[in-house]
XYZ file of C-alpha atoms in Angstrom:
751
model
C 31.402 -4.605 -5.721
C 27.661 -4.181 -6.517
C 27.923 -0.402 -5.454
C 31.030 0.172 -7.690
C 28.870 -1.192 -10.990
C 25.709 1.479 -9.729
C 28.442 4.222 -9.520
C 29.819 3.477 -12.921
C 26.674 3.158 -14.755
C 25.222 6.346 -13.164
C 28.461 8.237 -14.054
C 28.254 6.898 -17.699
C 24.536 8.284 -17.546
C 25.701 11.805 -16.574
C 28.287 12.220 -18.819
C 25.741 11.583 -21.761
C 23.760 14.135 -20.464
C 26.530 16.666 -19.822
C 27.846 15.841 -23.692
C 24.400 16.500 -24.673
C 23.869 19.951 -22.712
C 27.272 21.217 -23.991
C 26.451 20.286 -27.569
C 23.235 22.514 -27.328
C 24.364 24.796 -25.112
C 27.588 26.077 -27.061
C 27.922 30.032 -27.345
C 27.847 30.315 -31.150
C 29.454 33.685 -32.702
C 26.920 36.542 -33.503
C 25.216 37.489 -36.975
C 23.958 40.001 -38.694
C 20.663 40.469 -40.334
C 19.619 43.476 -42.280
C 16.196 44.387 -42.343
C 13.116 45.050 -39.775
C 11.754 41.621 -41.008
C 14.544 39.911 -39.398
C 14.232 41.648 -35.998
C 11.929 39.096 -33.322
C 8.491 40.447 -33.291
C 8.888 42.242 -30.035
C 11.403 44.813 -31.947
C 9.426 44.979 -35.080
C 6.308 47.544 -34.158
C 9.145 50.336 -32.824
C 11.243 49.955 -35.928
C 8.327 50.601 -38.085
C 7.424 53.507 -36.377
C 10.755 54.892 -37.047
C 10.792 53.838 -40.381
C 7.495 55.727 -41.372
C 9.251 58.902 -40.162
C 12.882 58.137 -41.604
C 12.517 55.778 -44.532
C 16.376 56.463 -45.241
C 17.520 54.716 -41.713
C 18.612 51.107 -41.973
C 18.124 48.941 -39.202
C 20.692 46.035 -38.523
C 19.653 42.958 -36.241
C 23.006 41.527 -34.350
C 22.074 38.261 -33.078
C 24.520 37.662 -29.999
C 23.458 34.190 -30.115
C 23.733 34.654 -26.013
C 21.121 34.187 -23.261
C 19.475 37.005 -21.643
C 19.910 35.631 -17.793
C 23.532 34.695 -18.769
C 24.300 38.326 -20.018
C 22.896 40.313 -16.987
C 24.632 38.068 -14.776
C 27.771 38.502 -16.488
C 27.175 42.550 -16.508
C 25.755 42.808 -12.824
C 29.113 42.212 -11.023
C 30.346 44.372 -8.825
C 31.894 47.680 -10.167
C 31.315 46.628 -13.443
C 28.452 49.094 -13.872
C 28.055 52.674 -11.916
C 25.689 55.378 -11.268
C 25.960 58.413 -9.500
C 25.870 58.434 -5.853
C 22.771 60.946 -5.377
C 20.716 58.796 -7.272
C 18.063 56.882 -5.929
C 18.152 53.509 -4.463
C 16.077 51.715 -7.128
C 19.400 52.926 -9.111
C 21.779 51.409 -6.761
C 23.302 48.089 -5.493
C 21.696 47.921 -1.995
C 23.231 44.828 -0.968
C 24.645 45.139 2.636
C 28.610 45.867 2.641
C 28.140 47.138 -1.205
C 25.366 49.865 -0.811
C 26.845 53.510 -1.666
C 30.426 52.140 -1.631
C 32.272 54.707 -4.140
C 33.860 52.303 -6.610
C 35.041 55.941 -7.798
C 34.551 59.493 -6.539
C 31.090 59.969 -6.740
C 30.400 56.699 -8.294
C 28.619 53.577 -6.811
C 27.356 49.988 -7.922
C 24.383 49.931 -9.933
C 21.230 47.542 -9.307
C 20.271 44.851 -11.488
C 17.448 46.605 -12.052
C 19.391 49.460 -13.645
C 21.344 46.784 -15.945
C 18.506 45.030 -17.422
C 16.589 48.301 -17.909
C 19.768 49.669 -19.927
C 21.067 46.792 -21.519
C 17.401 45.801 -23.250
C 17.772 47.493 -26.419
C 13.518 47.662 -26.941
C 13.963 50.170 -23.877
C 15.374 52.535 -26.580
C 13.909 52.351 -30.017
C 12.663 55.697 -30.179
C 13.816 58.551 -32.083
C 16.308 59.815 -29.662
C 18.119 57.160 -27.799
C 18.131 54.763 -30.947
C 21.434 56.793 -31.060
C 23.365 54.388 -29.061
C 23.148 51.834 -31.838
C 24.394 54.297 -34.685
C 27.178 52.578 -36.512
C 29.908 54.510 -35.229
C 32.281 54.593 -38.721
C 33.497 57.720 -40.435
C 31.037 58.996 -42.971
C 32.092 61.654 -45.022
C 28.620 62.524 -46.493
C 27.259 63.302 -42.933
C 30.188 64.404 -41.220
C 30.629 68.452 -41.194
C 31.645 71.043 -38.969
C 28.264 72.346 -39.065
C 27.161 69.291 -37.343
C 29.854 68.947 -34.992
C 29.381 72.524 -33.736
C 25.595 71.641 -33.002
C 26.889 68.886 -30.856
C 29.216 71.283 -29.144
C 26.547 74.110 -28.486
C 26.067 75.142 -24.907
C 29.836 73.977 -24.168
C 33.097 76.035 -23.899
C 34.187 74.336 -27.227
C 31.389 75.517 -29.151
C 32.812 77.963 -31.968
C 35.986 78.472 -29.691
C 39.672 78.663 -31.329
C 41.898 75.894 -29.526
C 44.479 77.058 -26.965
C 46.711 74.983 -24.721
C 49.662 74.947 -22.565
C 52.950 73.031 -23.474
C 55.012 71.139 -20.376
C 56.435 74.400 -19.689
C 53.354 76.102 -18.669
C 53.530 78.541 -22.407
C 49.945 78.971 -23.806
C 50.028 77.669 -27.449
C 47.053 79.396 -29.749
C 45.756 77.423 -32.749
C 44.270 79.177 -35.439
C 41.716 76.387 -35.826
C 38.265 75.530 -33.926
C 37.773 72.581 -31.745
C 35.443 71.646 -34.665
C 38.286 71.563 -36.851
C 40.573 69.236 -34.905
C 37.373 66.750 -33.947
C 36.696 66.796 -37.882
C 40.228 66.086 -38.573
C 40.306 63.308 -35.887
C 37.455 61.465 -37.335
C 38.982 61.538 -40.692
C 42.177 59.905 -39.559
C 40.469 57.511 -37.211
C 37.825 56.381 -39.401
C 35.647 56.950 -36.532
C 32.565 59.118 -36.940
C 33.416 62.839 -36.167
C 30.107 63.277 -34.195
C 30.625 60.177 -31.908
C 34.168 62.190 -31.156
C 32.647 65.529 -30.340
C 29.671 63.476 -28.486
C 32.361 61.250 -26.819
C 34.227 64.518 -25.877
C 31.465 66.531 -24.066
C 30.142 62.976 -22.198
C 33.573 62.485 -20.698
C 34.758 65.814 -19.632
C 31.624 67.809 -19.707
C 30.856 71.560 -20.959
C 34.159 73.018 -19.636
C 37.531 73.462 -20.891
C 38.681 73.766 -17.288
C 38.182 69.900 -16.890
C 41.142 68.447 -15.160
C 41.818 65.733 -17.931
C 41.972 68.249 -20.378
C 43.233 71.458 -18.477
C 46.982 70.586 -19.166
C 47.740 71.824 -15.625
C 47.461 68.761 -13.157
C 50.778 68.490 -11.541
C 52.761 65.829 -12.558
C 51.501 66.048 -15.877
C 51.520 69.421 -16.796
C 50.978 69.865 -20.495
C 49.070 66.471 -21.388
C 45.487 66.112 -22.670
C 42.974 63.041 -22.602
C 39.835 64.161 -24.159
C 37.981 60.551 -23.848
C 39.716 59.587 -20.484
C 41.223 56.518 -22.068
C 43.058 54.684 -19.510
C 41.273 56.354 -16.655
C 40.759 53.310 -14.263
C 39.039 53.652 -11.095
C 41.351 54.588 -8.157
C 40.880 55.452 -4.517
C 43.934 57.725 -4.548
C 42.412 61.498 -5.200
C 41.986 62.448 -8.744
C 43.010 58.874 -9.236
C 41.182 58.129 -12.449
C 42.155 61.468 -13.972
C 45.820 60.781 -12.961
C 45.696 57.174 -14.847
C 44.077 58.767 -17.934
C 47.119 61.602 -17.927
C 49.447 58.342 -17.462
C 48.412 56.942 -20.709
C 48.587 60.478 -22.573
C 52.274 60.504 -21.110
C 53.640 57.177 -21.975
C 50.552 54.824 -22.873
C 51.204 53.350 -19.318
C 54.118 51.906 -20.601
C 53.218 50.740 -24.295
C 55.961 50.071 -26.855
C 57.268 52.759 -28.906
C 55.352 50.964 -32.070
C 52.256 51.482 -29.867
C 52.773 55.072 -28.878
C 53.532 55.950 -32.464
C 50.298 54.469 -33.683
C 48.182 56.397 -30.765
C 50.345 59.514 -31.336
C 51.381 59.341 -27.706
C 52.140 61.576 -25.852
C 49.049 63.419 -25.999
C 51.260 66.891 -25.343
C 48.960 68.864 -27.807
C 45.099 68.972 -27.773
C 45.223 67.904 -31.717
C 47.320 64.678 -30.925
C 44.970 63.872 -28.008
C 41.889 64.481 -30.010
C 43.224 62.630 -33.255
C 45.411 59.769 -31.325
C 42.285 59.117 -28.603
C 40.301 58.875 -31.855
C 42.555 56.499 -33.247
C 42.478 54.416 -30.119
C 38.851 54.435 -30.034
C 38.819 53.195 -33.516
C 41.176 50.651 -33.688
C 40.296 49.266 -29.954
C 36.623 49.404 -30.163
C 35.155 49.914 -33.513
C 37.274 47.581 -35.572
C 36.849 44.710 -33.195
C 33.299 44.611 -33.555
C 32.276 47.393 -30.932
C 31.129 49.750 -33.735
C 28.255 51.788 -31.448
C 27.955 53.262 -28.276
C 26.214 50.265 -26.861
C 28.511 47.636 -27.977
C 31.422 49.922 -26.151
C 29.752 49.985 -23.269
C 28.192 46.051 -22.998
C 30.763 44.080 -24.648
C 27.975 41.391 -26.192
C 29.309 40.930 -29.904
C 31.573 37.914 -30.622
C 31.611 38.139 -34.185
C 35.940 38.609 -33.785
C 35.605 35.498 -31.624
C 36.853 37.031 -28.553
C 36.645 37.317 -24.919
C 33.075 39.054 -23.986
C 32.008 41.386 -20.967
C 35.473 43.152 -20.414
C 36.656 45.241 -22.991
C 34.177 47.980 -21.732
C 34.802 51.635 -22.308
C 32.814 53.332 -19.927
C 31.486 52.316 -16.437
C 28.729 54.669 -16.452
C 25.593 52.279 -17.006
C 23.766 55.059 -18.606
C 26.395 56.681 -20.759
C 24.842 54.854 -24.218
C 21.527 56.403 -23.153
C 23.239 60.124 -22.252
C 25.336 59.929 -25.344
C 22.848 58.971 -27.471
C 20.647 62.208 -26.725
C 23.600 64.484 -27.616
C 24.431 62.491 -31.005
C 20.626 63.257 -31.771
C 20.437 66.856 -31.192
C 23.601 67.270 -33.317
C 22.003 65.558 -36.430
C 18.696 67.399 -35.512
C 20.080 70.767 -35.185
C 21.991 70.113 -38.443
C 19.136 68.795 -40.614
C 20.602 65.515 -40.921
C 18.029 63.389 -39.767
C 16.744 62.032 -42.604
C 19.956 60.999 -44.002
C 20.689 57.494 -44.641
C 22.214 56.192 -40.859
C 22.467 52.294 -40.133
C 21.606 51.299 -36.685
C 23.008 47.919 -35.359
C 20.725 46.365 -32.565
C 21.442 43.636 -30.403
C 19.154 40.906 -29.757
C 19.314 38.145 -27.206
C 18.014 34.664 -26.493
C 15.103 34.378 -24.164
C 14.466 38.021 -23.554
C 11.346 38.938 -21.254
C 8.186 39.296 -22.822
C 7.623 42.638 -21.080
C 10.312 45.255 -21.109
C 12.176 45.869 -18.240
C 11.054 48.747 -16.435
C 13.243 52.144 -15.912
C 14.450 52.538 -12.111
C 13.136 56.053 -12.007
C 9.551 54.707 -12.512
C 7.988 53.874 -9.279
C 5.919 50.488 -9.458
C 3.795 51.617 -6.474
C 2.312 54.353 -8.553
C 0.722 51.736 -10.731
C -1.810 48.926 -9.844
C -1.975 46.079 -12.742
C -4.669 45.735 -15.015
C -6.196 44.250 -18.216
C -8.722 46.562 -19.774
C -9.503 47.322 -23.280
C -9.273 50.835 -23.974
C -10.412 53.184 -26.920
C -8.186 56.703 -27.227
C -10.014 59.678 -27.248
C -8.280 62.563 -29.343
C -5.915 63.065 -32.235
C -2.328 62.967 -32.207
C -1.856 61.642 -28.972
C 1.720 60.852 -27.837
C 2.446 57.626 -26.445
C 5.952 57.506 -24.493
C 8.691 55.509 -23.114
C 7.786 56.743 -19.154
C 4.662 58.516 -17.402
C 5.588 62.056 -17.993
C 6.107 64.330 -20.844
C 9.628 64.303 -20.289
C 10.361 61.116 -21.868
C 10.547 60.646 -25.211
C 7.835 59.745 -28.068
C 7.563 56.131 -29.151
C 4.487 56.890 -31.373
C 1.045 58.673 -31.345
C -2.565 57.527 -31.171
C -5.706 58.934 -32.169
C -9.427 58.291 -32.065
C -10.622 55.364 -31.737
C -7.550 53.225 -31.741
C -7.536 50.530 -29.334
C -5.045 49.401 -26.871
C -4.916 47.334 -23.526
C -3.972 49.069 -20.413
C -1.795 46.465 -18.461
C -0.841 49.209 -15.495
C -3.599 52.096 -14.175
C -1.546 54.912 -12.771
C -2.422 56.011 -9.111
C 0.372 59.180 -9.163
C -0.869 62.084 -7.492
C -1.241 64.976 -10.125
C -1.019 63.873 -13.589
C -1.669 60.464 -14.240
C -0.262 58.478 -16.508
C -1.358 54.471 -17.528
C 0.588 51.695 -19.018
C -0.508 50.331 -22.444
C 0.092 47.875 -25.145
C -0.920 48.934 -28.587
C -2.599 46.337 -30.967
C 0.908 46.241 -33.059
C 2.683 45.113 -29.750
C 4.362 48.649 -28.697
C 4.438 49.317 -25.084
C 4.513 52.716 -23.735
C 2.910 55.136 -21.425
C -0.234 57.498 -22.204
C -1.820 60.416 -20.137
C -4.727 58.960 -18.659
C -7.218 61.393 -19.384
C -7.126 60.194 -23.469
C -8.278 56.953 -22.512
C -11.793 55.631 -22.506
C -12.800 51.741 -21.549
C -14.506 49.539 -24.074
C -17.575 48.369 -23.063
C -17.264 45.047 -22.374
C -19.476 42.603 -24.437
C -19.353 39.003 -23.828
C -19.582 36.033 -26.006
C -23.115 34.883 -26.857
C -22.125 32.004 -29.716
C -19.334 29.552 -30.503
C -19.431 27.871 -33.849
C -17.203 25.273 -34.851
C -16.030 23.309 -37.745
C -13.427 20.999 -39.063
C -12.888 20.017 -42.619
C -13.256 16.253 -41.666
C -13.816 14.884 -38.394
C -11.961 11.752 -39.287
C -8.031 12.345 -38.600
C -5.368 9.785 -39.284
C -3.156 8.913 -36.298
C -0.517 11.525 -35.674
C -2.374 14.014 -38.061
C -2.822 17.445 -36.929
C -5.696 19.622 -37.577
C -7.127 23.281 -37.086
C -10.435 23.521 -35.376
C -11.978 26.821 -37.068
C -14.182 28.539 -34.400
C -16.156 31.877 -34.950
C -17.152 33.757 -32.176
C -20.530 36.111 -32.161
C -21.033 38.876 -31.735
C -18.223 40.363 -33.575
C -16.683 42.634 -30.928
C -16.028 39.635 -28.694
C -13.782 37.824 -30.995
C -10.689 38.516 -29.266
C -12.256 37.063 -26.027
C -10.788 33.902 -24.559
C -12.023 30.580 -25.073
C -11.186 27.202 -23.536
C -10.631 24.296 -25.194
C -10.641 20.756 -23.721
C -10.701 17.157 -25.244
C -12.899 14.460 -23.450
C -10.211 11.436 -24.034
C -6.640 12.820 -24.228
C -5.127 9.323 -25.024
C -7.330 9.378 -28.483
C -6.582 13.399 -29.379
C -5.600 16.769 -27.722
C -6.058 20.011 -28.645
C -3.691 22.936 -27.844
C -5.060 26.846 -26.204
C -4.866 27.809 -30.360
C -7.277 25.167 -31.523
C -4.858 22.452 -33.221
C -6.004 19.012 -33.009
C -3.417 16.380 -32.540
C -4.718 12.707 -33.118
C -2.657 10.164 -30.618
C -4.357 6.849 -31.114
C -7.591 5.359 -32.251
C -10.959 6.092 -31.010
C -13.452 9.006 -30.382
C -13.111 11.800 -28.590
C -15.202 15.031 -28.029
C -13.760 18.577 -28.563
C -15.244 21.349 -26.314
C -14.698 24.963 -26.675
C -16.133 27.281 -24.197
C -15.936 30.832 -23.363
C -13.853 31.895 -20.285
C -16.258 34.606 -19.325
C -19.336 32.621 -19.281
C -21.141 29.007 -20.040
C -21.604 29.679 -24.098
C -20.109 26.517 -25.411
C -19.909 24.220 -28.466
C -18.948 20.357 -29.461
C -17.377 18.313 -32.163
C -16.872 14.719 -32.074
C -13.871 13.517 -34.075
C -12.683 10.121 -34.445
C -9.137 8.914 -34.964
C -8.167 6.147 -37.399
C -5.264 4.075 -37.014
C -3.903 2.613 -40.068
C -2.175 -0.650 -40.309
C 1.460 -0.433 -40.990
C 2.727 -3.778 -40.497
C 2.311 -7.601 -39.531
C 4.731 -9.547 -37.800
C 5.147 -13.430 -36.856
C 6.496 -14.489 -33.622
C 8.147 -17.200 -35.531
C 9.857 -16.819 -39.034
C 10.096 -20.608 -39.435
C 8.188 -23.227 -37.641
C 9.116 -27.168 -37.646
C 6.239 -29.116 -36.703
C 5.491 -33.105 -36.470
C 2.691 -34.700 -38.747
C -0.440 -34.596 -37.289
C 0.270 -31.699 -34.803
C -1.817 -28.950 -34.212
C -0.143 -25.355 -33.772
C -1.295 -21.836 -33.011
C 0.676 -19.100 -34.868
C 0.863 -15.603 -33.548
C 0.671 -12.909 -35.876
C 0.081 -9.193 -34.731
C -0.806 -6.154 -36.247
C 1.268 -2.823 -36.168
C 0.816 -0.359 -34.647
C -1.100 -1.911 -31.547
C -4.047 0.690 -31.554
C -4.950 -0.271 -35.257
C -8.471 -0.130 -36.132
C -8.777 -3.374 -38.400
C -6.817 -5.861 -36.685
C -7.998 -8.602 -39.185
C -5.747 -10.990 -40.418
C -6.407 -13.192 -43.444
C -4.254 -16.465 -43.493
C -2.878 -18.714 -46.066
C -0.931 -21.662 -46.601
C 0.792 -21.928 -49.941
C 0.644 -25.883 -49.959
C -2.517 -27.269 -48.162
C -1.689 -30.755 -48.581
C 1.425 -30.048 -46.332
C -0.228 -27.778 -43.456
C -3.672 -26.137 -43.601
C -4.244 -22.734 -41.389
C -7.702 -21.739 -40.411
C -8.797 -18.485 -39.988
C -7.835 -17.975 -36.462
C -4.270 -19.029 -37.250
C -4.346 -22.659 -35.816
C -2.233 -24.600 -38.033
C -2.937 -28.653 -38.788
C 0.122 -30.476 -39.553
C -0.745 -33.188 -42.693
C 2.306 -34.941 -44.245
C 6.050 -34.251 -44.667
C 7.155 -31.212 -46.676
C 7.320 -27.757 -46.644
C 4.749 -24.951 -47.248
C 4.605 -21.124 -46.325
C 2.036 -19.540 -44.105
C 1.207 -16.187 -44.971
C -0.640 -13.815 -42.990
C -2.411 -10.641 -44.972
C -3.893 -7.307 -43.675
C -7.534 -7.627 -44.125
C -7.111 -3.563 -44.564
C -4.220 -3.413 -46.904
C -3.204 -6.438 -48.860
C 0.234 -5.112 -49.656
C 0.781 -5.748 -45.714
C 1.838 -9.166 -45.012
C 4.203 -11.286 -43.075
C 5.361 -14.893 -44.401
C 6.667 -18.143 -42.042
C 8.270 -20.970 -43.627
C 6.273 -24.258 -42.128
C 8.214 -27.505 -42.207
C 6.493 -30.778 -41.340
C 8.580 -33.533 -40.135
C 8.305 -36.754 -38.319
C 7.692 -36.394 -34.407
C 10.150 -36.655 -31.752
C 9.329 -39.011 -28.881
C 9.911 -37.642 -25.335
C 12.769 -39.887 -24.599
C 14.752 -38.515 -27.348
C 15.546 -35.145 -25.635
C 14.968 -33.874 -22.061
C 15.149 -30.660 -20.288
C 16.390 -29.839 -16.938
C 13.713 -28.777 -14.850
C 14.846 -25.237 -14.391
C 14.062 -24.508 -17.802
C 10.180 -23.829 -18.922
C 8.998 -25.718 -22.102
C 6.014 -24.661 -23.203
C 4.719 -25.756 -26.870
C 8.038 -24.420 -28.763
C 9.586 -21.722 -26.567
C 11.580 -21.917 -23.696
C 11.962 -19.353 -20.795
C 13.452 -19.931 -17.299
C 17.145 -19.227 -18.382
C 19.418 -18.122 -15.876
C 20.551 -14.384 -17.229
C 24.127 -14.719 -15.727
C 24.955 -18.513 -17.017
C 23.261 -18.368 -20.596
C 25.747 -18.989 -22.868
C 25.643 -22.385 -25.157
C 27.970 -24.058 -23.060
C 25.714 -23.404 -19.634
C 22.306 -24.500 -22.006
C 24.103 -28.052 -23.134
C 24.425 -28.915 -19.595
C 20.772 -28.413 -19.195
C 19.615 -30.654 -22.345
C 20.323 -33.949 -23.280
C 19.345 -35.673 -26.557
C 20.403 -38.763 -28.464
C 20.067 -36.675 -31.357
C 22.258 -33.980 -32.833
C 21.594 -30.447 -31.201
C 22.481 -27.238 -32.551
C 22.164 -23.548 -31.230
C 21.695 -20.531 -33.468
C 20.673 -16.676 -32.886
C 17.628 -14.950 -33.906
C 19.634 -14.233 -37.311
C 20.112 -18.039 -37.782
C 23.837 -17.767 -37.298
C 25.443 -20.895 -35.628
C 26.645 -19.968 -31.771
C 29.605 -21.547 -30.244
C 29.923 -22.479 -26.848
C 31.016 -19.402 -25.555
C 28.286 -17.460 -27.301
C 25.186 -15.711 -25.394
C 21.647 -17.381 -25.673
C 19.404 -14.613 -25.829
C 15.741 -13.937 -27.000
C 14.999 -15.389 -30.189
C 17.965 -17.721 -30.046
C 16.840 -21.419 -31.524
C 17.642 -24.815 -30.048
C 17.384 -27.316 -33.275
C 16.704 -31.127 -32.843
C 18.460 -32.563 -36.072
C 18.786 -35.760 -37.661
C 21.078 -36.544 -40.480
C 21.452 -32.874 -40.762
C 17.877 -32.386 -41.135
C 15.569 -30.435 -38.448
C 13.190 -32.212 -36.773
C 12.215 -29.490 -34.392
C 13.175 -26.130 -33.281
C 12.805 -24.310 -30.284
C 12.796 -20.388 -29.544
C 14.292 -18.960 -26.333
C 13.100 -15.989 -24.424
C 15.155 -14.028 -22.139
C 12.751 -11.394 -20.415
C 14.605 -8.070 -20.428
C 16.648 -8.893 -23.308
C 15.075 -6.608 -25.942
C 17.452 -6.818 -28.994
C 18.571 -10.850 -28.774
C 22.155 -10.210 -27.757
C 22.025 -12.435 -24.248
C 22.480 -9.449 -21.820
C 20.606 -6.840 -20.163
C 21.534 -3.817 -20.583
C 21.066 0.225 -21.906
C 21.102 -1.170 -25.355
C 17.796 -3.080 -24.371
C 16.508 0.206 -22.683
C 17.199 2.007 -25.916
C 15.668 -0.288 -28.363
C 12.301 -0.700 -26.188
C 12.182 3.114 -25.689
C 12.268 3.554 -29.462
C 9.364 1.167 -29.789
C 7.548 2.865 -27.204
C 7.734 5.879 -28.987
C 6.687 4.300 -32.132
C 10.136 5.324 -33.891
C 11.014 1.724 -34.690
C 8.780 -1.484 -33.430
C 10.382 -4.523 -31.960
C 9.369 -7.891 -33.944
C 6.651 -9.835 -32.070
C 9.016 -12.006 -30.137
C 11.011 -9.284 -28.929
C 7.845 -7.362 -27.947
C 7.185 -10.344 -25.584
C 10.676 -10.423 -24.053
C 10.244 -6.797 -23.252
C 6.731 -7.461 -21.358
C 8.448 -8.183 -17.913
C 5.631 -8.664 -15.786
C 3.893 -10.636 -18.363
C 0.620 -8.946 -18.883
C 0.225 -10.098 -22.126
C 0.183 -6.201 -23.311
C 2.372 -4.167 -25.291
C 5.344 -3.006 -23.554
C 5.045 0.224 -21.611
C 7.144 2.769 -19.746
C 6.710 0.319 -16.747
C 8.915 -2.223 -18.332
C 11.359 0.393 -18.985
C 11.751 1.203 -15.448
C 11.800 -2.332 -14.722
C 14.634 -2.984 -16.851
C 16.440 -0.204 -15.270
C 16.197 -1.592 -12.003
C 17.299 -4.855 -13.057
C 20.919 -3.109 -14.705
C 21.324 -1.058 -11.308
C 20.806 -4.804 -9.678
C 17.966 -3.009 -7.782
C 15.326 -5.704 -8.711
C 16.500 -8.809 -10.730
C 14.167 -9.636 -13.510
C 12.541 -13.104 -12.963
C 12.683 -15.515 -15.999
């Protein structure tokens, strides 16, 4: 039975924790915010460089509200992202049993590093690769035949009139060029014609003889699929191409309504280009996947659909490759300075240092942290360590940066650096020179007031000399963390009353400076351990009042009796009952006269010892009763232990009369009455019962925890009941643990 209770209690705790975690970890739909200032800091320097060169470009942050590690785990599943088999092992999944397994002919599973590199948008915020984030809706202002032809340049589609075979093998010649069909396809599908041209170039390559568009594949004569839609991987020879042509034939069993929508069958090149464009638009762009990146990586939940499965391509580098084609088209047609909107994903908990390209060999570098100058004008910072990588920005003498990795390659050597604006990139090593090291010689510190109020936070101001060393690291320390703590930015937080010495020391040498601060804790409240007392004539009684918080600097209390003829009180809280009657004892803070507490005092006739007796199991001292059995603490149970020829009455800490079945807890009172007049009142204390309900359970844990954290203070009597091992100090986390052990029946609280 005891073990069952423990299991139930632990299960409840786990359930509560699970509910809290589910509340905080729920995935929220994505949101968009336009403007560089709405991006995380790590994105902004790259975007500002682009905005300098192309002021008409617009940047929209797509906050996916997805955790970075979670996204990578979902995308790093066997077969979801592929690379060519002839790529180096750094690009490929090398897990035994999966290494070099052809998921599709010539294509194998990619490495986790490749997924991380290709999915981190910050790696591609340069003039060329940013086009993978271009919004793909049709734009009549920028989309034109000249731009399409320039994208097709270098392929057999360039400046070429369309011809194709019908199902009988007859040649059909059209009087229109491929660029005309692509432009019409964009206008009809509302998809960027430049995107369609780039997609065709990416999917079927530069030759008109590609099997997907030759019209000569056996069993699929006269059918065309320019975008390889439905071309899922298959172990069958030409399996992917045949699957794509099956889609071109009948939509793989689609309804007539669907086939009409996509102009299926794609038995002419015009229907294949336009119908495929409609498919891309309706299946991707119009459901939130309106960039090449989002079509490859399904991470946008603004339509509240499933994630990570609706992915057009398996080539992990497809967005990277297609972005270059789109850039070339814009650049050759002179459209780079037009208004273009880029929609760029943002993830939660992204890595501080950008994931490295698998092409870059980490063994070619050693870690470094050297301050460097640029020596030269208009020196390029690139995305990788060679001139084949894109330019991010340029630097000139005497721009500063920090070298974080020093190149040791054979031949040309490149270093990895972080510029002062946060951009990370590579620079040719010969353009760098080391900044001479200047050590800290003096540290000056100041604060507007060396006295802090408890709970207050103040910034410590520091000045480092010489000025050339002001970016060198210093170490902050507090001599008394229980009084005040200081973080690595110089913010001092006052914890409790007392004094502490704050030290600021140079990390590189022994130069330091100190300042003493004092924390003052104001009085916030005064409480009595009794709200009402009944004393016999000629009795002397020590009343207990306490200042809150415990560490208040000024704990002096001024006592007063409103009727000194009935009872007087000394400055130490000792009451002398003089004659029958009533008075009010007032305790006032010496620091703040507006903070006070009151206790009603009634002086009554003395009760003889023979008029009331207590069982020896109960501990009666002054006006308090302890020693209650926590399992037998109903009114009926207590009546068996107390006998009197006078009337007795039990009330709870709120003054409500208790019935025989009610529980006696902390703050409950035993009243001895005669002719309905109270002659004496005892107060019960049940150790561990911090809220007065007569039970020791999780409610007491919560009440004590809020007191310890100074969220809501316990009254004096309840503080004493929470002091489980009777140390006479304020309750601590040790008492919290003792209550927990009692609830779990590991160690019962002694009464």
